[in-house]
Amino acid sequence: MATLDHLKSVISIGNVDHTSLALPSSNQCRSGQQRVREQVETLRRSKTRLSSSRSASTSLSPTSPTIDSVFREAPKLNSSTSNGGFFFPNGYSKTHSREPNFSLYSVNNIQGASVKRTAGSTYQHVRSFAGISSTARGQANTSHSEPGMAWNRSVPTRSAPPQGFPSSRAIHREERSSGHFVKTPTSPLQYQPVFTGQTKSSDQFLCSEVEVTKTATGGPAETKGNTGSDTANITMKEAVEYLSSAEETYQHCGASYIQHNTFINEEAKDEVLKFKGIHPLVDLLRSQSSLVNETSSAALRNLSFKSISNKEEIHRSGGITEAVALLRETDSVETQTQLTGLLWNLSSVDSLKPDLLKSALPVLMERVILPYTKGHDRTSGSSRDPEVFFNATACLRNLSSTKQSNRQAMRKCRGLVDSLVSYVKECVDAGNPDDKSVENCVCILHNLTFQLEAEAPALFSRITALAKTVCRTSSEGDTGPIGCFSPQKESSEHQRRFDYPVVEDPQPNGAGFLIHSSTLQNYLSLLATSQREETQEACCGALQNLTTNDGIVSSVMSQNIVQKLKGLHVISPLIKSPKVNIQRNTVALVGNLTKNPNLHIAIVHKALPELLGILSAGTKEGNESDDTLSMACQTSNCLLMNKPEMGKHLVNSTLISSLNDLSKNTNLPKSSKSASVLLYNLWSDKDLQGFLKKQGMSKSSFVNDITAAAHKSVQVVE
């Protein structure tokens, strides 16, 4: 939500038993070819008859059945969880083709779900260090219509004193579920994932056996006809003309033809636009026929898949207003599925987000989110369908990225944050951490934590009120910023310790849940149990965002994570995760936690061995992430300089040899500099120097031209 490669593309995975696309009907009386040809010929005869006898009659009345199974959708298949890959950083991964799935932040690029370290970043994934930079993680964007985009992630440049690392994740998807990030400058570095996914719906215009395929990114499934039967003998122009017919049979026929052809042929989308077919399709959303409503919704969903021009035309034709109006009224699960899929596709376009927030958000809350998360009976009512909920949360995932105004509107939306947190907790408690909607929910929450302290300071009033005296006292004896690579001075005698029951709201609601320990516990639980990388990235990104700054708020949030929730038991093992983005984000999060001196002892015990393990392996085990190795060096430096007696037994010849190799590696400039500074500082500490000499190590391994130059450059910056 993040390197930032989080744009996801659609990949077919065969034999999946679920599809969010409109399917052809499975009831059949005659063969497919017979029924298609018979109906088309009947329509043609009727049309001819109408033109020759228009004076005698004003309505078409085809003699063929009004509704033929050729134009009907098959019963909905059971859905199965898609295989996800965040989003969205967090949302904000660099590879998010999300239409910035996730987020706002400017990045110095780190790919995957990594950290942005430029002045700002959009995937709100900020991670910060306490002598080390903090970074925040970006938001994740979720839209299943278009192929998801990878999250863009970048790493902010370090300044002295180092600041927190931003997180960026995923969570973006374009016409499918995926995550993508938008980058924007922010300080401290942060990034949000943008998720802009879109989905297609396919109503088989042909009578054929259905083959279901699913996208690997977790986007909605697609359906394709798999037979050699002939297509109906009408043209796209005629299909568009049918849409304006007074007869529902013709309207349905035209919409079905468009739905099917735009699913199997990208050029068909341009044809519909050329023949001005989008406006009449939008008009059909007001039809009294539920079948026409459903088919028109599915056709618009396919037309909007990966097509900016069609999305904009749908908007100009009043498509958002009509889709929202129909969603408010219909109780059809299939129609709701198509409408929420359409809104998901549209939400990947930044220019449409304001209208979607104004018009669609209230209805999605009323008809989908609240009934699904608060209702006791999820078996009654279409709004409690899991696929409808997934599409709705994918749409909200996209909307939660990019602009501050979007985030503010969603934080203030009554019941939204409460519902998302409630759903995540329910799935965690039920042992279902890989639910695909959980990914969307945590990506939204991740995005909403981006720059939370600056954008919603009232949420932290308890903390700031309690800390006023502490801050005043500590500021009097403050000797200046402490750099990550410079030995820290004696910390203030006054320890920033807080009484959690006093600081925390015992009955949180709304945006208050974004900082509550119960929500943080859910993130830790998902980090420990979920197999979905984007879910893990979003959880890590949210924790990064809450700990990215240097003030009292991040300090309290860090203590909550480490001391109250015992989060290092979950976080530390992830430092060695084989997933590059997860490892990068975890190392950045540990760096943020290290900014709080009160946590150094716990971090030295739980995380320092893992950090030094990464550095000892260096690039020998395939780790070539400049950002990860650099952050590991910086965090290790901070801990070893502050707790040398506790950490020196972890320093050995293998580690020093690996650090020397890194210091000379010009292909990893950030790691080279950080490793050089760490080596120089190890020898500069008298206690550590004595220990190193006893191990038979010489000064030249620590102080040489390379390390001295790096140390000097850091001193100049500070």
XYZ file of C-alpha atoms in Angstrom, residues 461-470:
10
model
C -6.991 15.202 23.010
C -6.724 12.781 25.947
C -3.097 12.051 25.145
C -2.075 15.645 24.524
C -3.886 16.907 27.622
C -2.173 14.351 29.857
C 1.185 15.023 28.233
C 1.252 18.824 28.550
C 3.123 18.798 31.824
C 5.477 16.072 30.618
